[in-house]
Amino acid sequence: MYNPGDVSTSSLQPTAFETLLTQSRGVDGHTHLTPDTRRWLGGLEAQLPPRFWLHTDTAAQRAARRLGAAGFVYGDRIFVDDGRPEHLDAVLRHELVHLAQVQLAARTGRIAPSAVVEHEAEAISALPVARPVRHGADPQQLHPLVWFVAIGVGLYVLLRPGVANAPGPRDTPIPGPSPGQIIAEALCLFVVPAGAIGIGARLGLGFLGRMALAGAATNVSLRATSDVARGQASPPLMYLFDATTGAVIGFVVPGGFRLIGRAGTYGLDRLATYGVSQSDIALTRVLAERAAQAPLTAVQAQQILSTRGMAGQVSQWWLNRRGVIVLYRGQDIATGQILSPLARQEGVAASQELVARMRTLGLSDAEIAGYTARWHTQPIPPFAAPEGLAGLPLGSTGIPTTNLPGIAANFGDEGVIYVIRMPRSQAISPLGWQGLQLENEFVILNQVPSGSIVRMIPAQRVAPLMVNESGLLVPGR
């Protein structure tokens, strides 16, 4: 289940929920997939049923909200809380994986544990192109509030630092919690609801019964948090804090949390960026250790990257939901701005003008980025250049970046690695040049947007990686 966990499940009743499922009217799911989603399906498409139903109407939205979810699969039906295109694709990718898992279980009769099913769904939905599923999912089982549990095990320390704070301008400051209290709160908030689902399964309850029990247990856990704090915290019972400033950015509710306006969203953006970058650096360390034993192929590297921990998965999910991406760029010299080579030499306007000329000739941004990946700042030979642009350094309009900090560290040498958080739509995957596929390269045209540089890391702190002449990943210089 794809679950942001920001709505209450306290009113969930099985009969009311079943009524919503009955009332909802679905449409043929295959005919409502966007071109991007169809391209993403890859090896997953053959595992989908010949026909499935997509529900985005009011009843479906109410059902999803009662579950505290952005979407969920039930049988051959996908229910979505928000049918807007910019939201639908992200939810569908996750739920289509679950749909394939259900079909696999129907064919083989083998059902994997819920945690394994959910981990596979998170991993595949984050891939550029989906791969086939390997684990079957019980069509009668919720897959099972992993987002809520993941907040507890992955980001709780960041969201609940040991600082004194006041919930509101006139409220009495809350003393900073002890380490023991933080651990107790984490257990109350996150372990109890997950355990309730397991208890429901052992009691023989079905999908709806387990969901109702989980909602009730969540409310109990929140009351337990109040007991742990000895009455010092005023309702709402639990706050989310920006780890940098200590400011309140949201509060916990049954099923997850609610953010406080734009400040809350921005605060969680920063926390998620920190979570993703720490996860990426940890994975880079593993890649470097394995590459030191033997050079890695793209498949082997991807297998390691798919083992991202729960905190990294949660952080990545949040950034995907926000439509942003975290990238890395290594430079041997720190600069105030990150510009394309042409923009540095002749100004941003000159770089923008050359990009505009290429677009006028019908080149896509992916093709333009391909010149940066393949030719860098070299003049483009006639056989590879658009009409009238032979001999020009077309690749000099782009800025190479990567989502692997180890690759950036190799380029940064003894300099710095910039951590960049920016709209995903402005980070372009180069087209037509597979020689550097393992570098996970993304190209930014003209200049890195203002405000997108969120962190700077000494390059020597990150294990360097590079791609050798055989196209394999090896330790960097």
Coordinates of C-alpha atoms in Angstrom, one line a residue:
M1 CA 0.0 0.0 0.0
Y2 CA 1.3 3.4 -0.9
N3 CA 0.8 5.3 2.4
P4 CA 1.8 8.9 3.3
G5 CA 0.0 8.5 6.6
D6 CA -1.5 12.0 7.1
V7 CA -5.1 11.3 7.9
S8 CA -6.9 9.7 10.8
T9 CA -8.1 6.1 10.7
S10 CA -9.9 6.4 14.1
S11 CA -13.4 6.3 12.5
L12 CA -12.7 3.3 10.3
Q13 CA -15.4 0.6 10.5
P14 CA -15.3 -2.5 8.2
T15 CA -18.9 -2.2 7.1
A16 CA -18.6 1.5 6.2
F17 CA -15.3 0.8 4.3
E18 CA -16.9 -2.1 2.4
T19 CA -19.7 0.2 1.4
L20 CA -17.3 2.7 -0.1
L21 CA -15.6 -0.1 -2.1
T22 CA -19.0 -1.1 -3.4
Q23 CA -20.1 2.4 -4.3
S24 CA -16.9 3.3 -6.2
R25 CA -17.0 2.9 -10.0
G26 CA -13.7 2.1 -11.7
V27 CA -12.5 2.5 -15.2
D28 CA -10.3 0.3 -17.4
G29 CA -6.8 0.8 -15.8
H30 CA -4.8 0.0 -19.0
T31 CA -6.5 2.8 -21.0
H32 CA -5.7 5.4 -18.3
L33 CA -2.0 4.8 -18.0
T34 CA 0.1 7.8 -19.1
P35 CA 2.8 7.3 -21.7
D36 CA 5.5 7.8 -19.0
T37 CA 3.9 5.1 -16.9
R38 CA 3.7 2.7 -19.9
R39 CA 7.3 3.3 -20.6
W40 CA 8.2 2.7 -17.0
L41 CA 6.3 -0.7 -16.8
G42 CA 9.1 -2.6 -18.6
G43 CA 9.3 -6.2 -17.4
L44 CA 6.4 -5.7 -15.0
E45 CA 3.8 -5.3 -17.8
A46 CA 3.6 -9.0 -18.6
Q47 CA 2.8 -9.7 -14.9
L48 CA -0.3 -7.5 -14.8
P49 CA -3.8 -8.9 -15.3
P50 CA -5.3 -8.6 -18.8
R51 CA -7.8 -6.1 -17.2
F52 CA -7.8 -4.2 -14.0
W53 CA -9.8 -1.3 -12.6
L54 CA -8.7 2.2 -11.6
H55 CA -10.9 4.0 -9.0
T56 CA -10.5 7.8 -8.6
D57 CA -14.0 8.9 -7.8
T58 CA -15.3 10.3 -4.5
A59 CA -16.0 7.0 -2.9
A60 CA -12.4 5.8 -3.8
Q61 CA -10.9 8.9 -2.4
R62 CA -12.9 8.5 0.9
A63 CA -11.8 4.9 1.1
A64 CA -8.1 5.8 0.6
R65 CA -8.4 8.5 3.2
R66 CA -10.0 6.2 5.7
L67 CA -6.9 4.0 5.3
G68 CA -4.6 6.9 5.7
A69 CA -3.2 6.1 2.2
A70 CA -2.6 7.8 -1.1
G71 CA -3.7 4.5 -2.8
F72 CA -4.2 0.8 -2.3
V73 CA -4.9 -2.4 -4.2
Y74 CA -7.8 -4.7 -3.4
G75 CA -8.0 -7.7 -5.7
D76 CA -7.8 -6.4 -9.3
R77 CA -8.8 -2.8 -8.3
I78 CA -6.6 0.2 -7.6
F79 CA -8.1 2.9 -5.4
V80 CA -6.5 6.4 -5.4
D81 CA -7.0 9.3 -3.2
D82 CA -6.0 12.0 -5.7
G83 CA -6.5 11.5 -9.4
R84 CA -4.5 14.5 -10.6
P85 CA -1.9 13.4 -13.2
E86 CA 1.1 14.8 -11.3
H87 CA 0.0 12.7 -8.3
L88 CA -1.4 9.7 -10.0
D89 CA 1.7 8.4 -11.7
A90 CA 3.7 8.2 -8.5
V91 CA 0.9 6.3 -6.7
L92 CA 0.2 4.0 -9.7
R93 CA 3.8 2.9 -10.0
H94 CA 3.7 1.6 -6.4
E95 CA 0.2 0.1 -6.7
L96 CA 0.9 -1.6 -10.1
V97 CA 3.8 -3.4 -8.4
H98 CA 1.3 -4.7 -5.7
L99 CA -1.1 -5.7 -8.5
A100 CA 1.6 -7.7 -10.1
Q101 CA 2.5 -9.3 -6.8
V102 CA -1.1 -10.3 -6.2
Q103 CA -1.2 -11.9 -9.7
L104 CA 2.0 -13.8 -9.0
A105 CA 0.6 -15.2 -5.8
A106 CA -2.6 -16.3 -7.7
R107 CA -0.4 -18.2 -10.3
T108 CA 2.1 -19.8 -7.9
G109 CA 0.2 -20.1 -4.7
R110 CA 3.2 -18.6 -2.8
I111 CA 2.7 -15.5 -0.6
A112 CA 5.7 -13.6 0.8
P113 CA 5.7 -11.8 4.2
S114 CA 4.1 -8.4 4.1
A115 CA 7.4 -6.6 4.9
V116 CA 9.1 -8.3 1.9
V117 CA 6.2 -7.5 -0.4
E118 CA 6.3 -3.8 0.7
H119 CA 10.1 -3.5 0.4
E120 CA 9.9 -4.9 -3.2
A121 CA 7.2 -2.5 -4.1
E122 CA 9.2 0.5 -2.8
A123 CA 12.3 -0.7 -4.6
I124 CA 10.7 -1.3 -8.0
S125 CA 8.6 1.8 -8.0
A126 CA 11.7 3.9 -7.6
L127 CA 13.5 2.3 -10.6
P128 CA 13.7 4.2 -13.9
V129 CA 12.2 1.1 -15.6
A130 CA 10.3 -1.5 -13.6
R131 CA 11.6 -5.1 -13.3
P132 CA 9.4 -8.2 -12.8
V133 CA 8.3 -8.9 -9.2
R134 CA 9.6 -12.0 -7.4
H135 CA 7.3 -12.1 -4.3
G136 CA 3.6 -12.9 -4.2
A137 CA 1.1 -10.7 -2.2
D138 CA -2.0 -12.0 -0.5
P139 CA -5.0 -10.2 -2.2
Q140 CA -6.8 -10.2 1.1
Q141 CA -4.0 -8.6 3.1
L142 CA -3.1 -5.0 3.7
H143 CA 0.6 -4.3 2.9
P144 CA 0.7 -3.0 5.9
L145 CA 1.3 0.6 7.0
V146 CA 5.0 0.4 6.3
W147 CA 5.2 4.2 5.7
F148 CA 3.9 4.8 9.3
V149 CA 6.3 2.3 10.8
A150 CA 9.2 3.6 8.6
I151 CA 8.8 7.1 10.0
G152 CA 9.3 5.6 13.5
V153 CA 12.4 3.5 12.7
G154 CA 14.0 5.8 10.2
L155 CA 13.3 9.5 10.9
Y156 CA 12.1 9.6 14.5
V157 CA 15.4 10.9 15.9
L158 CA 15.5 13.7 13.3
L159 CA 11.8 14.6 13.9
R160 CA 12.1 14.4 17.7
P161 CA 15.4 16.0 18.8
G162 CA 16.1 16.5 22.5
V163 CA 15.4 20.2 22.6
A164 CA 12.9 22.2 24.7
N165 CA 10.1 23.7 22.7
A166 CA 6.7 25.3 23.0
P167 CA 3.8 24.0 20.9
G168 CA 2.4 27.5 20.5
P169 CA 3.3 31.2 21.2
R170 CA 1.5 31.2 24.6
D171 CA 2.1 27.6 25.6
T172 CA 4.4 26.5 28.4
P173 CA 7.7 25.2 27.0
I174 CA 8.0 21.4 27.0
P175 CA 11.2 20.2 28.7
G176 CA 13.6 18.4 26.4
P177 CA 12.9 14.6 26.5
S178 CA 15.4 12.1 27.9
P179 CA 16.8 9.4 25.6
G180 CA 14.7 6.9 27.5
Q181 CA 11.5 8.9 26.8
I182 CA 12.3 9.2 23.1
I183 CA 12.8 5.4 22.9
A184 CA 9.5 4.8 24.8
E185 CA 7.6 7.2 22.6
A186 CA 9.0 5.6 19.4
L187 CA 7.8 2.2 20.7
C188 CA 4.4 3.6 21.6
L189 CA 3.9 5.4 18.3
F190 CA 5.3 3.0 15.8
V191 CA 5.7 -0.6 17.1
V192 CA 2.2 -0.9 18.6
P193 CA 0.2 -0.2 15.5
A194 CA 2.3 -2.5 13.4
G195 CA 2.0 -5.3 16.0
A196 CA -1.8 -4.8 16.0
I197 CA -1.9 -5.9 12.3
G198 CA 0.1 -9.0 13.1
I199 CA -2.3 -9.8 16.1
G200 CA -5.2 -9.3 13.7
A201 CA -3.8 -11.9 11.3
R202 CA -3.2 -14.4 14.1
L203 CA -6.8 -13.9 15.2
G204 CA -8.0 -14.8 11.7
L205 CA -9.3 -11.4 10.9
G206 CA -9.5 -10.5 7.2
F207 CA -8.3 -7.4 5.4
L208 CA -10.9 -5.0 6.8
G209 CA -10.9 -6.4 10.3
R210 CA -7.1 -6.0 10.6
M211 CA -7.3 -2.5 9.3
A212 CA -9.9 -1.5 11.9
L213 CA -7.8 -3.1 14.7
A214 CA -4.8 -1.2 13.5
G215 CA -6.7 2.1 13.6
A216 CA -7.8 1.5 17.1
A217 CA -4.3 0.5 18.2
T218 CA -2.9 3.7 16.8
N219 CA -5.2 5.8 19.0
V220 CA -4.2 3.7 22.0
S221 CA -0.5 4.3 21.1
L222 CA -1.0 8.1 21.0
R223 CA -2.5 8.0 24.4
A224 CA 0.4 6.0 25.6
T225 CA 2.7 8.7 24.3
S226 CA 0.9 11.2 26.6
D227 CA 1.5 8.9 29.5
V228 CA 5.2 8.6 28.7
A229 CA 5.5 12.3 28.7
R230 CA 3.8 12.4 32.2
G231 CA 1.3 15.0 31.0
Q232 CA 3.9 17.6 30.0
A233 CA 2.8 17.7 26.4
S234 CA -0.4 19.4 25.4
P235 CA -2.6 18.1 22.6
P236 CA -1.8 17.3 19.8
L237 CA 0.2 14.7 21.6
M238 CA 3.3 14.6 19.4
Y239 CA 5.0 17.2 17.3
L240 CA 7.4 17.0 14.4
F241 CA 10.4 19.2 14.7
D242 CA 12.8 20.6 12.1
A243 CA 16.1 19.1 13.2
T244 CA 18.0 22.2 12.1
T245 CA 15.9 25.0 13.8
G246 CA 13.9 23.1 16.4
A247 CA 10.7 24.7 15.0
V248 CA 7.4 22.7 15.0
I249 CA 6.6 21.7 11.4
G250 CA 3.7 19.3 12.0
F251 CA 2.1 17.0 14.5
V252 CA 1.3 13.3 14.7
V253 CA -2.2 12.1 14.1
P254 CA -3.6 8.6 14.0
G255 CA -2.2 7.0 10.9
G256 CA 0.7 9.4 10.4
F257 CA 1.1 13.2 10.6
R258 CA -0.1 16.5 9.4
L259 CA 2.3 19.3 8.3
I260 CA 1.8 22.9 9.3
G261 CA 1.5 24.9 6.0
R262 CA 4.5 25.6 3.7
A263 CA 6.9 25.8 6.6
G264 CA 6.1 22.2 7.5
T265 CA 6.5 21.0 3.9
Y266 CA 9.8 22.8 3.5
G267 CA 11.0 21.4 6.9
L268 CA 10.2 17.8 5.8
D269 CA 11.9 18.5 2.4
R270 CA 15.1 19.3 4.3
L271 CA 14.7 16.2 6.5
A272 CA 14.1 14.0 3.5
T273 CA 17.1 15.5 1.7
Y274 CA 19.3 14.7 4.6
G275 CA 17.9 11.2 4.8
V276 CA 18.4 10.5 1.1
S277 CA 21.9 11.9 1.1
Q278 CA 23.0 9.9 4.1
S279 CA 21.5 6.8 2.5
D280 CA 23.3 7.5 -0.8
I281 CA 26.6 8.0 0.9
A282 CA 26.2 4.7 2.9
L283 CA 25.3 2.8 -0.4
T284 CA 28.3 4.4 -2.0
R285 CA 30.5 2.9 0.7
V286 CA 29.1 -0.5 0.0
L287 CA 29.5 -0.1 -3.7
A288 CA 33.2 0.9 -3.2
E289 CA 33.8 -2.1 -1.0
R290 CA 32.3 -4.5 -3.5
A291 CA 34.0 -2.8 -6.4
A292 CA 37.4 -3.2 -4.7
Q293 CA 36.8 -7.0 -4.6
A294 CA 35.7 -7.2 -8.3
P295 CA 34.5 -4.6 -10.8
L296 CA 30.7 -4.3 -10.8
T297 CA 28.3 -4.5 -13.7
A298 CA 25.2 -2.2 -14.0
V299 CA 23.0 -5.1 -12.8
Q300 CA 25.2 -5.8 -9.7
A301 CA 25.3 -2.1 -8.8
Q302 CA 21.6 -1.8 -9.1
Q303 CA 21.1 -4.8 -6.8
I304 CA 23.1 -3.0 -4.2
L305 CA 21.3 0.3 -4.7
S306 CA 18.0 -1.6 -4.2
T307 CA 18.9 -2.4 -0.7
R308 CA 18.4 1.2 0.5
G309 CA 17.4 1.2 4.2
M310 CA 14.0 2.1 5.5
A311 CA 14.9 5.7 6.4
G312 CA 16.3 6.3 2.9
Q313 CA 13.2 4.7 1.4
V314 CA 10.9 7.0 3.4
S315 CA 12.9 10.0 2.5
Q316 CA 13.0 9.1 -1.2
W317 CA 9.2 8.5 -1.2
W318 CA 8.7 12.0 0.2
L319 CA 10.9 13.6 -2.4
N320 CA 9.2 11.6 -5.2
R321 CA 5.8 12.8 -3.9
R322 CA 7.1 16.4 -4.0
G323 CA 8.4 15.9 -7.5
V324 CA 12.0 16.8 -6.7
I325 CA 15.3 14.9 -7.0
V326 CA 18.6 15.0 -5.0
L327 CA 21.7 15.1 -7.2
Y328 CA 25.5 15.4 -6.6
R329 CA 28.2 17.4 -8.4
G330 CA 31.8 17.2 -7.6
Q331 CA 34.1 20.2 -8.2
D332 CA 37.8 20.6 -7.3
I333 CA 37.1 24.3 -6.6
A334 CA 34.0 25.6 -4.7
T335 CA 32.0 28.3 -6.6
G336 CA 29.2 30.6 -5.6
Q337 CA 27.1 29.5 -8.6
I338 CA 27.1 26.3 -10.8
L339 CA 27.0 27.3 -14.4
S340 CA 27.5 25.5 -17.7
P341 CA 30.9 26.0 -19.3
L342 CA 29.4 28.2 -21.9
A343 CA 27.6 30.3 -19.3
R344 CA 30.8 30.7 -17.3
Q345 CA 32.7 31.9 -20.4
E346 CA 30.1 34.0 -22.2
G347 CA 27.2 34.4 -19.8
V348 CA 24.0 32.6 -19.0
A349 CA 22.2 34.3 -21.9
A350 CA 24.7 32.8 -24.5
S351 CA 24.1 29.3 -23.1
Q352 CA 20.3 29.8 -23.2
E353 CA 20.5 31.1 -26.7
L354 CA 22.4 28.0 -28.0
V355 CA 19.9 25.7 -26.2
A356 CA 17.0 27.6 -27.9
R357 CA 18.7 27.1 -31.3
M358 CA 18.9 23.4 -30.8
R359 CA 15.3 23.2 -29.7
T360 CA 14.2 25.2 -32.7
L361 CA 15.8 22.5 -34.9
G362 CA 13.6 19.9 -33.2
L363 CA 16.0 18.5 -30.6
S364 CA 14.6 17.3 -27.3
D365 CA 16.1 18.2 -24.0
A366 CA 17.3 14.6 -23.7
E367 CA 19.1 14.9 -27.0
I368 CA 20.7 18.2 -26.0
A369 CA 21.8 16.6 -22.7
G370 CA 23.3 13.8 -24.7
Y371 CA 25.8 16.2 -26.3
T372 CA 27.0 17.1 -22.8
A373 CA 27.3 13.5 -21.7
R374 CA 29.1 12.4 -24.9
W375 CA 31.1 15.4 -26.1
H376 CA 31.5 17.6 -23.0
T377 CA 32.9 20.9 -24.3
Q378 CA 34.4 19.6 -27.6
P379 CA 33.2 20.9 -31.0
I380 CA 30.6 18.5 -32.5
P381 CA 31.8 16.8 -35.7
P382 CA 29.5 17.2 -38.8
F383 CA 28.2 13.6 -38.7
A384 CA 26.8 14.1 -35.1
A385 CA 25.7 17.7 -35.3
P386 CA 22.3 19.2 -36.3
E387 CA 22.2 21.1 -39.5
G388 CA 24.1 24.4 -39.3
L389 CA 25.6 23.6 -35.8
A390 CA 28.6 21.5 -36.8
G391 CA 31.8 22.6 -35.0
L392 CA 30.0 24.3 -32.1
P393 CA 30.5 23.0 -28.5
L394 CA 26.9 22.0 -28.0
G395 CA 27.7 20.0 -24.9
S396 CA 29.0 23.1 -23.2
T397 CA 25.4 24.2 -22.4
G398 CA 24.9 21.4 -19.9
I399 CA 26.1 20.7 -16.3
P400 CA 26.8 17.0 -15.6
T401 CA 25.5 15.7 -12.2
T402 CA 24.8 12.3 -10.8
N403 CA 22.7 10.6 -8.2
L404 CA 25.7 8.6 -7.0
P405 CA 27.8 10.6 -4.6
G406 CA 30.8 8.3 -5.2
I407 CA 30.9 9.4 -8.9
A408 CA 30.8 13.0 -7.8
A409 CA 33.6 12.4 -5.3
N410 CA 35.8 11.2 -8.0
F411 CA 35.3 14.4 -10.0
G412 CA 35.6 16.5 -6.9
D413 CA 39.0 15.0 -6.0
E414 CA 40.2 17.1 -3.1
G415 CA 37.4 19.7 -3.6
V416 CA 33.7 19.5 -2.7
I417 CA 30.5 17.7 -3.5
Y418 CA 27.4 19.9 -3.9
V419 CA 24.1 18.3 -2.8
I420 CA 21.5 19.7 -5.1
R421 CA 17.7 19.4 -4.6
M422 CA 15.7 20.6 -7.6
P423 CA 12.5 19.9 -9.6
R424 CA 12.8 16.4 -11.2
S425 CA 11.6 17.9 -14.5
Q426 CA 14.7 20.0 -14.8
A427 CA 17.1 17.1 -14.3
I428 CA 17.5 15.5 -17.7
S429 CA 18.6 12.0 -18.5
P430 CA 20.9 12.1 -21.5
L431 CA 19.8 10.3 -24.7
G432 CA 21.9 8.3 -27.1
W433 CA 25.0 7.7 -25.1
Q434 CA 25.2 4.6 -23.0
G435 CA 29.0 4.7 -22.4
L436 CA 28.5 6.3 -19.0
Q437 CA 25.3 4.5 -18.0
L438 CA 26.7 3.4 -14.7
E439 CA 27.4 6.9 -13.7
N440 CA 23.6 7.6 -13.4
E441 CA 24.2 10.9 -15.0
F442 CA 21.7 13.8 -15.1
V443 CA 22.3 17.0 -17.0
I444 CA 21.1 20.5 -15.9
L445 CA 21.0 23.0 -18.7
N446 CA 22.6 26.5 -18.4
Q447 CA 22.7 26.8 -14.6
V448 CA 21.7 25.2 -11.4
P449 CA 18.5 26.9 -10.3
S450 CA 18.9 29.5 -7.5
G451 CA 18.4 28.0 -4.0
S452 CA 18.9 24.4 -5.2
I453 CA 22.3 23.9 -3.6
V454 CA 21.3 22.7 -0.1
R455 CA 24.6 21.3 1.2
M456 CA 28.3 21.1 0.5
I457 CA 30.4 18.1 1.6
P458 CA 34.2 17.7 1.4
A459 CA 34.8 15.2 -1.4
Q460 CA 37.3 13.3 0.7
R461 CA 34.6 12.2 3.0
V462 CA 32.9 10.1 0.3
A463 CA 34.3 6.9 -1.2
P464 CA 35.1 7.7 -4.9
L465 CA 33.8 5.6 -7.8
M466 CA 34.5 5.6 -11.5
V467 CA 33.6 3.7 -14.6
N468 CA 36.5 2.0 -16.3
E469 CA 37.1 1.5 -20.0
S470 CA 35.2 -1.7 -20.0
G471 CA 32.1 0.0 -18.6
L472 CA 32.4 -1.5 -15.1
L473 CA 32.2 0.3 -11.8
V474 CA 35.5 0.4 -9.9
P475 CA 37.0 2.4 -7.0
G476 CA 37.9 5.9 -8.0
R477 CA 41.3 7.6 -8.1

